[in-house]
mmCIF file of C-alpha atoms in Angstrom:
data_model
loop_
_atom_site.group_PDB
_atom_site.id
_atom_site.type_symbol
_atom_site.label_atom_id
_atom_site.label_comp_id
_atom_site.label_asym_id
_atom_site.label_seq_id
_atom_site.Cartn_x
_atom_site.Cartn_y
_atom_site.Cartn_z
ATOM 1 C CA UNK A 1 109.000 68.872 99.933
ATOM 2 C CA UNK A 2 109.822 69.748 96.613
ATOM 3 C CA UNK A 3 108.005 72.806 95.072
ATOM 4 C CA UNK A 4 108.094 75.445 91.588
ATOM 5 C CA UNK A 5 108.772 79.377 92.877
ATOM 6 C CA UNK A 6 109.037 82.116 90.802
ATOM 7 C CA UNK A 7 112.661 83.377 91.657
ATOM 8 C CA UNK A 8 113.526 87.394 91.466
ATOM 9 C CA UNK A 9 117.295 86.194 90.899
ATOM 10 C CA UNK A 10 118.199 89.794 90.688
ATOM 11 C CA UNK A 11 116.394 93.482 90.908
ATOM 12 C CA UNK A 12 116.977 96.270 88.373
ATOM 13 C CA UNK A 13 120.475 97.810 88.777
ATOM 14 C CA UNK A 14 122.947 99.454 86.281
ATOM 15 C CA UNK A 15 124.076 96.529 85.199
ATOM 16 C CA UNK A 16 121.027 95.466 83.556
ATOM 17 C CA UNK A 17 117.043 94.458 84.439
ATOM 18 C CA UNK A 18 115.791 92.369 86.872
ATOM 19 C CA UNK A 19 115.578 88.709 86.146
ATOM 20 C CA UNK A 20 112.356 86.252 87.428
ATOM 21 C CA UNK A 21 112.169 82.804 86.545
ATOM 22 C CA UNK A 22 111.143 79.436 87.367
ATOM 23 C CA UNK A 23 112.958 76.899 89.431
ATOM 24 C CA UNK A 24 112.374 73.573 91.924
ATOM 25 C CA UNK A 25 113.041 74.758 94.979
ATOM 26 C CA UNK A 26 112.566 72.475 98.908
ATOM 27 C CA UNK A 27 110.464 73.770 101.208
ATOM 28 C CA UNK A 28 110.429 72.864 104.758
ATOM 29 C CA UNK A 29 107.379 72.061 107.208
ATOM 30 C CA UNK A 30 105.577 74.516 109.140
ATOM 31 C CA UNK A 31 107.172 75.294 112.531
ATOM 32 C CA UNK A 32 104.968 75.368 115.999
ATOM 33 C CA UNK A 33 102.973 78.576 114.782
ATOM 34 C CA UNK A 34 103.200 78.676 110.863
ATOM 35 C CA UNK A 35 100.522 76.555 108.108
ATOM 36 C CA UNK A 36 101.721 74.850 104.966
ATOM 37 C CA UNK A 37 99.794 75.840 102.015
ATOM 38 C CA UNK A 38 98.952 74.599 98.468
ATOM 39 C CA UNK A 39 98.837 77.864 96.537
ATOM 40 C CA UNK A 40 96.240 78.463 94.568
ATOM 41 C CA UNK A 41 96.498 81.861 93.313
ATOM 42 C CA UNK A 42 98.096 85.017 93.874
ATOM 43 C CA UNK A 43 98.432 88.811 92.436
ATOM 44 C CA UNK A 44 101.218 90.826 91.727
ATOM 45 C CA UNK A 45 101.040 93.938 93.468
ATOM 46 C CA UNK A 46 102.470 97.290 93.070
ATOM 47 C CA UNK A 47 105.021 96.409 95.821
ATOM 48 C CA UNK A 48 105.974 93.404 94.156
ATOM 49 C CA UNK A 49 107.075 96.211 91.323
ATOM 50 C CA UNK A 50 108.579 97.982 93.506
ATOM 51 C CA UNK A 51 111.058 95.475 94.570
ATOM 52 C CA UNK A 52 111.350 94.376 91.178
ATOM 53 C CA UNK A 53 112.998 97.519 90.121
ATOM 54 C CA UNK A 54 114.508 98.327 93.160
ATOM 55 C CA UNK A 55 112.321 100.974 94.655
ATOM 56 C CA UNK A 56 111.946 100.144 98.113
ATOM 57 C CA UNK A 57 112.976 102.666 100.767
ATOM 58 C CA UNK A 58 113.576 100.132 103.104
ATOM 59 C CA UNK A 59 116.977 98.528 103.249
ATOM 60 C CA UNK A 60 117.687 96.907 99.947
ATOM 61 C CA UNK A 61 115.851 93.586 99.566
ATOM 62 C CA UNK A 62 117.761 90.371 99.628
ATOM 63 C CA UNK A 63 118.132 88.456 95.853
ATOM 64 C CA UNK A 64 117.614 85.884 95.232
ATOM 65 C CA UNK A 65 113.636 85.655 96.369
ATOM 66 C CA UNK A 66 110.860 84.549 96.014
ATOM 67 C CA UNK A 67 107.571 87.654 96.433
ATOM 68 C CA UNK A 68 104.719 87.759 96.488
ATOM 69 C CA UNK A 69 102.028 88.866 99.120
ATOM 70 C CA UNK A 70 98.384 88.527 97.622
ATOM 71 C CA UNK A 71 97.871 84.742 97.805
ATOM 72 C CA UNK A 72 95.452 82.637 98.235
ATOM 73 C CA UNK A 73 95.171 78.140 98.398
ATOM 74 C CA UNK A 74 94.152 75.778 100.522
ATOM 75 C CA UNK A 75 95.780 74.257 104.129
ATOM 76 C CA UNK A 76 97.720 71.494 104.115
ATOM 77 C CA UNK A 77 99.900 71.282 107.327
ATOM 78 C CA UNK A 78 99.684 72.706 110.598
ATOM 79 C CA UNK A 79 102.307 73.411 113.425
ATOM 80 C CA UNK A 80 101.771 71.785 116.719
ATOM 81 C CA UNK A 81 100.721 75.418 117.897
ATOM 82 C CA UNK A 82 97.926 76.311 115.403
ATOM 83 C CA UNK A 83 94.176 76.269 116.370
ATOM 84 C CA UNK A 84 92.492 78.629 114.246
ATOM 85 C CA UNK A 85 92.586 76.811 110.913
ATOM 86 C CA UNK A 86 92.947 73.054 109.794
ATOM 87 C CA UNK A 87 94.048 70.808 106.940
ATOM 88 C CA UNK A 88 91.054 71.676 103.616
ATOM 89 C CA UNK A 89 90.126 75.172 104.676
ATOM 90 C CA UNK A 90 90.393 77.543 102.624
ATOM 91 C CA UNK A 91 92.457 80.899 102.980
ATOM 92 C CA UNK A 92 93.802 83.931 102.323
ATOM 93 C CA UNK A 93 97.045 85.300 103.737
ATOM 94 C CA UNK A 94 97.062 88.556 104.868
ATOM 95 C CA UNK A 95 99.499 91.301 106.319
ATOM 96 C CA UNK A 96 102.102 89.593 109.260
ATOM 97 C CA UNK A 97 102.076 90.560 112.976
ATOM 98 C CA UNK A 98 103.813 89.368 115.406
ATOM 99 C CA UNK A 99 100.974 89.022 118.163
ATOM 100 C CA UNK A 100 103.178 89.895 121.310
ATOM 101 C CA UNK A 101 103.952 93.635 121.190
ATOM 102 C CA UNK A 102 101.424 96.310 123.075
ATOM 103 C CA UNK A 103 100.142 96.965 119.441
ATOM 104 C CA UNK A 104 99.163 93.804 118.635
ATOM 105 C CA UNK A 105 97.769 92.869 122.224
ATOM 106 C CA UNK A 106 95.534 96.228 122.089
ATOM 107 C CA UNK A 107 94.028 94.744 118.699
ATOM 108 C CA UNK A 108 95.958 97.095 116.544
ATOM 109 C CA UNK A 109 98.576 94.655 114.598
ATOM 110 C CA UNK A 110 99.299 97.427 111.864
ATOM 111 C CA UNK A 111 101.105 98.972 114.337
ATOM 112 C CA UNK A 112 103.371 96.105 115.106
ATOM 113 C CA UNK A 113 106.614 96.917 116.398
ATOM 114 C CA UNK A 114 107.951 94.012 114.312
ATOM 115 C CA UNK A 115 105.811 94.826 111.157
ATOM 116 C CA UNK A 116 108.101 96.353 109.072
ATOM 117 C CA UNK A 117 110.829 93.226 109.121
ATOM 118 C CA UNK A 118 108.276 90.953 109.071
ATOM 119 C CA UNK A 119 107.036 92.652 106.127
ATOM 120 C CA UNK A 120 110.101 93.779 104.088
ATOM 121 C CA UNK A 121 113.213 91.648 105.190
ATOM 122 C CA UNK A 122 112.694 88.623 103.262
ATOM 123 C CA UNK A 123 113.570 86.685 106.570
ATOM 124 C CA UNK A 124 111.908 84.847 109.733
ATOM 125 C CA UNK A 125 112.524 87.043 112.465
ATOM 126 C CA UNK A 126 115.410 84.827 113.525
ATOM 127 C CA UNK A 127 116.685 85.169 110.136
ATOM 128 C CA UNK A 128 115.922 81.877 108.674
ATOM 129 C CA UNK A 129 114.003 80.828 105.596
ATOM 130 C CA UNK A 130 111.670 77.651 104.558
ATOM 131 C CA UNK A 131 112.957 77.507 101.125
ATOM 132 C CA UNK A 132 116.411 75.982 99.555
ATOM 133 C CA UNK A 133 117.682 75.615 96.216
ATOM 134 C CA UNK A 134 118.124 71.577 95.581
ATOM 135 C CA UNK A 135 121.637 72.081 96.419
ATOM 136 C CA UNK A 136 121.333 72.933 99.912
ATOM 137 C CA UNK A 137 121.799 77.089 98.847
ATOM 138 C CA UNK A 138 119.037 79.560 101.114
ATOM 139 C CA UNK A 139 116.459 81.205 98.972
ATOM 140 C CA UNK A 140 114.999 84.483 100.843
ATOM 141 C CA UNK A 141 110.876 82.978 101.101
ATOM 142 C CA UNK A 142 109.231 85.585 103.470
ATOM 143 C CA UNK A 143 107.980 88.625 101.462
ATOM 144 C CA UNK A 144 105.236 89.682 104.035
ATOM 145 C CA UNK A 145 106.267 85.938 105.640
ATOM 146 C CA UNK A 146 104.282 84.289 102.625
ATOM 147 C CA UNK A 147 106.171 84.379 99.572
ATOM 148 C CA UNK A 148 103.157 83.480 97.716
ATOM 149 C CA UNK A 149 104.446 83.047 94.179
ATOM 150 C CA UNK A 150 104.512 79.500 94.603
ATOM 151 C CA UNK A 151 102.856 76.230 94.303
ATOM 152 C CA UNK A 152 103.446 76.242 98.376
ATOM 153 C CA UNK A 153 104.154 77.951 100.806
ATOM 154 C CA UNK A 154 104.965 78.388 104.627
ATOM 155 C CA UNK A 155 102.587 81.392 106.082
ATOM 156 C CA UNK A 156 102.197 82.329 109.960
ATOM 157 C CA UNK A 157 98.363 80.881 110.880
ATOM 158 C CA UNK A 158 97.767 84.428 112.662
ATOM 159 C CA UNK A 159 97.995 86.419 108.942
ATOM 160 C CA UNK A 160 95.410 83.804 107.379
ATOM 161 C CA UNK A 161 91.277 84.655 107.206
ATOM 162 C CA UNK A 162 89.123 81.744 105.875
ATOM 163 C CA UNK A 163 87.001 81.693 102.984
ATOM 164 C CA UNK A 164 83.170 81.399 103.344
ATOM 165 C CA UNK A 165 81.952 78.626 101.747
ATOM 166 C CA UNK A 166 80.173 78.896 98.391
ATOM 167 C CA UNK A 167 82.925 81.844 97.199
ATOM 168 C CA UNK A 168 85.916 81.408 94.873
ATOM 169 C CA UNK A 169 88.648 81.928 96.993
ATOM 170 C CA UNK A 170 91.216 82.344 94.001
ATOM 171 C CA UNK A 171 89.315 86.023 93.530
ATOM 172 C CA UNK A 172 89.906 86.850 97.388
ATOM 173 C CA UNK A 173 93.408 87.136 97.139
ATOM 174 C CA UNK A 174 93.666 91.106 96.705
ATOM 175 C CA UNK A 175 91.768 91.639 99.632
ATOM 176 C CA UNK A 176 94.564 90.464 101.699
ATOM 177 C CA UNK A 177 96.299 93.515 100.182
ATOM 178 C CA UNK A 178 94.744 96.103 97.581
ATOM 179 C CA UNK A 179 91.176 96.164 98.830
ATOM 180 C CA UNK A 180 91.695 96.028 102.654
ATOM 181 C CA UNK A 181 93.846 99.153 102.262
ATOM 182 C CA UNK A 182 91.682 101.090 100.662
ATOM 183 C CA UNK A 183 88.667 99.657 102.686
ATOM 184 C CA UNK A 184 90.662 100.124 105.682
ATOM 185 C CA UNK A 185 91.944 103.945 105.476
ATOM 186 C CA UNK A 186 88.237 104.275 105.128
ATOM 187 C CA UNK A 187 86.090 102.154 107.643
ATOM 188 C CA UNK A 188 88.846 101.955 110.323
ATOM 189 C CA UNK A 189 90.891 105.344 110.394
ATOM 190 C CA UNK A 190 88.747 107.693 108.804
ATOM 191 C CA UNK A 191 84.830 106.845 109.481
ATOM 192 C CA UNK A 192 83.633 109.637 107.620
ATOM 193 C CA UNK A 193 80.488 110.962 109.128
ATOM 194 C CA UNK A 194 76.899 111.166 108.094
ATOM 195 C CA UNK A 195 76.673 114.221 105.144
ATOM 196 C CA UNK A 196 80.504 114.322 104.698
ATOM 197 C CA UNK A 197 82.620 114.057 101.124
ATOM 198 C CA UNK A 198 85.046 112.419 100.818
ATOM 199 C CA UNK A 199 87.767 112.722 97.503
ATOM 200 C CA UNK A 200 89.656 109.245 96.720
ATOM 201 C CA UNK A 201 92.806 110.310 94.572
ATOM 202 C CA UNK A 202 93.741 107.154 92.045
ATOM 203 C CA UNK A 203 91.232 104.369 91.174
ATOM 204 C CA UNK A 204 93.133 101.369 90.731
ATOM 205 C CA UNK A 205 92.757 98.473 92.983
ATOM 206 C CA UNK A 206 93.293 100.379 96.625
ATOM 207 C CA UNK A 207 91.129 103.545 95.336
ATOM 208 C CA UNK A 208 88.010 101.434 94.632
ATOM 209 C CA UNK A 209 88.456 99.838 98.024
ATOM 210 C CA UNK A 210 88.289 103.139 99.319
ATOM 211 C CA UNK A 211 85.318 103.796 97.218
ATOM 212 C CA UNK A 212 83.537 100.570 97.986
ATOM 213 C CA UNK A 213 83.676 101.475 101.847
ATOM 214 C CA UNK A 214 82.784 104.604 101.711
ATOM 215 C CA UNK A 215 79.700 104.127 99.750
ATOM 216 C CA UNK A 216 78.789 102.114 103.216
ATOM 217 C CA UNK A 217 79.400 104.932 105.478
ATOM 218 C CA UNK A 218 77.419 107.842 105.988
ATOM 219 C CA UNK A 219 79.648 110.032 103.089
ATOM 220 C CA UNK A 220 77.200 111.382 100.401
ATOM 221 C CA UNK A 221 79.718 112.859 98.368
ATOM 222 C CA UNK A 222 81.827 110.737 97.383
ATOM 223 C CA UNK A 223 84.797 111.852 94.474
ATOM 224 C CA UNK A 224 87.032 109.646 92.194
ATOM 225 C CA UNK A 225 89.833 111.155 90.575
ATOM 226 C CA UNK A 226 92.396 109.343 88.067
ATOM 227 C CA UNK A 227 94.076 109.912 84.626
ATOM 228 C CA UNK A 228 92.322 106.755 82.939
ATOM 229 C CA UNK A 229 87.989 107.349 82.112
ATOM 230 C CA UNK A 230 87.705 103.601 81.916
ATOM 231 C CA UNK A 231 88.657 103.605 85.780
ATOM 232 C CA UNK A 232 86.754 106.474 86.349
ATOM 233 C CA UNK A 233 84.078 104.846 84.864
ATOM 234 C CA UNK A 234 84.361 101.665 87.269
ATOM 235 C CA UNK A 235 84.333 103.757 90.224
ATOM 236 C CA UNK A 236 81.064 105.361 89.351
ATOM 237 C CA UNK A 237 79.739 101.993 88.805
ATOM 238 C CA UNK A 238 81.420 100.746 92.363
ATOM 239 C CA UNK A 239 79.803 103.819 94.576
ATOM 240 C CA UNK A 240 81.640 106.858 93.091
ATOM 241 C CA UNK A 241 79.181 109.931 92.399
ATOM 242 C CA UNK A 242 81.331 111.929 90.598
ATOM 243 C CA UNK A 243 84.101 111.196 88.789
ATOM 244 C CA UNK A 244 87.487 113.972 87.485
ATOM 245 C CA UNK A 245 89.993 113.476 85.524
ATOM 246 C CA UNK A 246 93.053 114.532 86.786
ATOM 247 C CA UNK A 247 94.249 117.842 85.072
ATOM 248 C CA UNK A 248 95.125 121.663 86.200
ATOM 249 C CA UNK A 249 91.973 122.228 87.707
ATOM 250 C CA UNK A 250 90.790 119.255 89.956
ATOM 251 C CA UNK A 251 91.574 120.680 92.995
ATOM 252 C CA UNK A 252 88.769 123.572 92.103
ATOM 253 C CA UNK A 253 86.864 120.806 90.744
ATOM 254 C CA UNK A 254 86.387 119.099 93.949
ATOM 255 C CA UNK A 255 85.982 122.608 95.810
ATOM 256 C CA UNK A 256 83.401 122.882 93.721
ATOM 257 C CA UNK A 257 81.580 119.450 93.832
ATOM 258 C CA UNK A 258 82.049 119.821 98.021
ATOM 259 C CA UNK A 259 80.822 123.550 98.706
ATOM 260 C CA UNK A 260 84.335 124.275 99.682
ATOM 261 C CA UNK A 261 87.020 121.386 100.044
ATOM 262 C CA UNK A 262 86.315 117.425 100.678
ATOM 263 C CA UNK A 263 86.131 116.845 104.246
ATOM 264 C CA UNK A 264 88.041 113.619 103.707
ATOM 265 C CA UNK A 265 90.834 112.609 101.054
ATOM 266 C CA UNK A 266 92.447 109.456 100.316
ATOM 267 C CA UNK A 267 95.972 109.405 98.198
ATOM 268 C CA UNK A 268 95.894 105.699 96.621
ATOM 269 C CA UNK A 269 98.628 106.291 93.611
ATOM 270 C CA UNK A 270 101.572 105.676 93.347
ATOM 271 C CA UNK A 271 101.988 109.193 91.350
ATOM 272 C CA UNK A 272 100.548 111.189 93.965
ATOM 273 C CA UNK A 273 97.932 112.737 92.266
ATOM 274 C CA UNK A 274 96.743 114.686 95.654
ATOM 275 C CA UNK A 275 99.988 116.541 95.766
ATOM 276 C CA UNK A 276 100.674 116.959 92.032
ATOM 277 C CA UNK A 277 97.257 118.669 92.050
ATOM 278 C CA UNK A 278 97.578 121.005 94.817
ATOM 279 C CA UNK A 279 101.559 122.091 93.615
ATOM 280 C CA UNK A 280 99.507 123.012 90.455
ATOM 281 C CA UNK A 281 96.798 124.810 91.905
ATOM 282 C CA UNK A 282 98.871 126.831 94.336
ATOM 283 C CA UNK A 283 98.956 125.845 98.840
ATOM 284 C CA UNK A 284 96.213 128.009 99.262
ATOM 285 C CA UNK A 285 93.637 125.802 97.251
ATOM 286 C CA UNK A 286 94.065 122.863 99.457
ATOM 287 C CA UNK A 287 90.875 120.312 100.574
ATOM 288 C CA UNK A 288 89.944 121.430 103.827
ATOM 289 C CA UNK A 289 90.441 118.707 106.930
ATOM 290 C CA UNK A 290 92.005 115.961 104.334
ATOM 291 C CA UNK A 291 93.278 113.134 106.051
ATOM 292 C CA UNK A 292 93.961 109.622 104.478
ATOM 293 C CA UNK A 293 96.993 108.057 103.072
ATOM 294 C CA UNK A 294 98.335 111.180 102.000
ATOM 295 C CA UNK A 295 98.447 113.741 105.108
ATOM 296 C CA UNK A 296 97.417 117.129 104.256
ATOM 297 C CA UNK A 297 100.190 119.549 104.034
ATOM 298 C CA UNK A 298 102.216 117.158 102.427
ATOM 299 C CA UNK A 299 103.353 117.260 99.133
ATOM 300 C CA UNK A 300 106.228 114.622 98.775
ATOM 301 C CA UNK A 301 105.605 111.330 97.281
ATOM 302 C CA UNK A 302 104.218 108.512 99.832
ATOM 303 C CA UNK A 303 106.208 105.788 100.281
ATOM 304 C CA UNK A 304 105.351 102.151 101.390
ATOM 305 C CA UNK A 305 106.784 102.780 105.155
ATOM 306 C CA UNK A 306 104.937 106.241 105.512
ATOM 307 C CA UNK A 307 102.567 106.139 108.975
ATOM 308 C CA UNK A 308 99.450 106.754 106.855
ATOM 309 C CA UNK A 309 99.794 104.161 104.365
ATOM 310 C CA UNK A 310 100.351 101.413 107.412
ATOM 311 C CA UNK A 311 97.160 103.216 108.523
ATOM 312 C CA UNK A 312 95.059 101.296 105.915
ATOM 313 C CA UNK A 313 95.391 97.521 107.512
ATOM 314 C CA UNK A 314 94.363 98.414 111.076
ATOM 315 C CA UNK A 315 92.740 96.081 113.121
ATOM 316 C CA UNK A 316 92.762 92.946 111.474
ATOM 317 C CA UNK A 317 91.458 90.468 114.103
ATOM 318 C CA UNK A 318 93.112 87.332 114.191
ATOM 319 C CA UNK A 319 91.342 83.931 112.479
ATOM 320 C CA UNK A 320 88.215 86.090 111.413
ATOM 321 C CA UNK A 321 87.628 86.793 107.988
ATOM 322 C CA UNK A 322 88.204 90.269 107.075
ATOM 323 C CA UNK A 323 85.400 93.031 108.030
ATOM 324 C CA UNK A 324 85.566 94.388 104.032
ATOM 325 C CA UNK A 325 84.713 90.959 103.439
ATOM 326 C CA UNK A 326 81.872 90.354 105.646
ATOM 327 C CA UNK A 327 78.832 89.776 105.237
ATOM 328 C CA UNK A 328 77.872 89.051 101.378
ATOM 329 C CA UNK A 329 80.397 88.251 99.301
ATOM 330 C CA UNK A 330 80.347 86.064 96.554
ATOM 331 C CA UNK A 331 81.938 85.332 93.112
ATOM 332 C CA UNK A 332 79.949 88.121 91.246
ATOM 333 C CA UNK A 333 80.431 90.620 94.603
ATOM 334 C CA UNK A 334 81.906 94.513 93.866
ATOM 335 C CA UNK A 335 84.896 92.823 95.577
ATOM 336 C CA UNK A 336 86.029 91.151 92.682
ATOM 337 C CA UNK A 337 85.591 94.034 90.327
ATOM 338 C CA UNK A 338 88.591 95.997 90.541
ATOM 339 C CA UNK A 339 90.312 92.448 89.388
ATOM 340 C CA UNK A 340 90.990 93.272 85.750
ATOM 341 C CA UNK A 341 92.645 89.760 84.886
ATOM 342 C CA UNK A 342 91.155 86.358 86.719
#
């Protein structure tokens, strides 16, 4: 079928920036296992950057593509396989798994032996693509195997999570991505525990996730730092209760604020604010027990790959709607908040 794509025809390099555009493109049917779907909406995400100006630390990604990995639309086509979800439901596409490795069989598809190429290549695992240029030329169409910016797309039915009814699905997207990570380095790896603190480092997207779940755990302290005050100022009104701006002395800040150190941390920048602030402060002033994306002891940059980051996404049951997303949402829900343009 024929279809519009936003093509990356080339990332940032010496020889000049990288270059997105429009173009027809065919797209083939669904195979056995995969769902055709009208897209409706999708973000751009910071890994979508990332590839943009060539910052992966995976191998190189292939040009030309098309990204994209927060989408959202509605079913079209299914493969003679699929069960879970039919033509007119409504969907979101989530992170890929493969579904056959001991990871994914023991319930934990973050983990999935296959994840990172079915994540980063650009590829089916056999190394084939749904979409062409019209004459005949392969176009790399599985960023995250959903290559969502476009009108359709070909996604695998296990990475989809329907929409409840009486919600706009084109504001669900990001939980696919953004908000499950932060929700899930919180509810699934970490669990703080009743009385703790916990210290989320960056509140964009990912950071308010964090924040969001932890206001439903038993953490009573719970500690947004970032270098903007109007995100600071969203966090406090999505569950933070206190709120630093990053600087020289946040580390003592939150010492202060936790009678000690934050039993929890979570590093949800892509400046690593976490580190920056304890190389400032000296090792000694570290927060006691941190765990979250950004291990303590560490001090180096995280990158997309890195074990705690993957941490975030655990335990995404297949053909169930998310658990962040479960029960109550709704078009006005703290979900949609961190969304600054709908």
């Amino acid at each position: 079928m024929r279809v519009q794509a936003a093509i990356m025809e080339k990332k940032d390099s010496p020889e000049g920036p990288y270059q997105v555009g429009i173009e027809d493109l065919e797209l083939e049917g669904p195979r056995a296992d995969e769902v055709l779907i009208r897209v409706t909406s999708c973000g751009v995400c910071g890994t979508d950057r990332h590839v943009l100006h060539d910052e992966m630390p995976m191998n190189p990604y292939p040009t030309p593509s098309v990204l994209g990995h927060e989408g959202a639309g509605i079913v079209e086509a299914v493969g003679e396989d699929c069960t879970l979800v039919e033509p007119g439901d409504r969907v979101v596409m989530g992170f890929p798994f493969c579904g056959q490795c001991v990871h994914c069989r023991s319930g934990r598809p973050i983990y999935c032996l296959e994840g990172e190429q079915l994540r980063y290549k650009g590829y089916r695992l056999d190394g084939s693509t749904p979409f062409q240029r019209l004459d005949g030329s392969p176009i790399s169409g599985r960023f995250f195997q959903q290559s969502s910016w476009s009108t359709h797309t070909i996604a695998l039915e296990r990475q989809l999570a329907k929409v409840p009814e009486g919600v706009d699905h084109d504001l669900m997207g990001p939980l696919g991505c953004s908000i499950s990570t932060g929700a899930g380095t919180v509810l699934e790896e970490l669990q703080p525990r009743p009385g703790t603190s916990i210290a989320v480092f960056g509140a964009g997207a990912v950071g308010l996730g964090a924040i969001m779940a932890a206001q439903l755990t038993g953490a009573v302290t719970i500690i947004a730092v970032d270098t903007e005050p109007n995100r600071l100022e969203l966090a406090r009104e999505l569950g933070a209760t206190h709120t630093l701006v990053s600087s020289d002395d946040t580390i003592d800040a939150v010492r202060d604020l936790t009678g000690g150190g934050a039993d929890y941390s979570v590093e949800a920048t892509n400046r690593n604010l976490y580190g920056r602030s304890r190389r400032r402060a000296g090792r000694a002033r570290r927060l006691r027990r941190s765990r979250g994306l950004q291990a303590d002891g560490q001090d180096g940059p995280v990158s997309p790959g890195h074990r705690g980051v993957r941490q975030a996404h655990r335990r995404r049951p297949r053909g169930r709607w998310p658990r962040t997303a479960e029960p109550g949402v709704s078009d006005e829900s703290p979900c949609t908040r961190p969304l600054p343009h709908r």
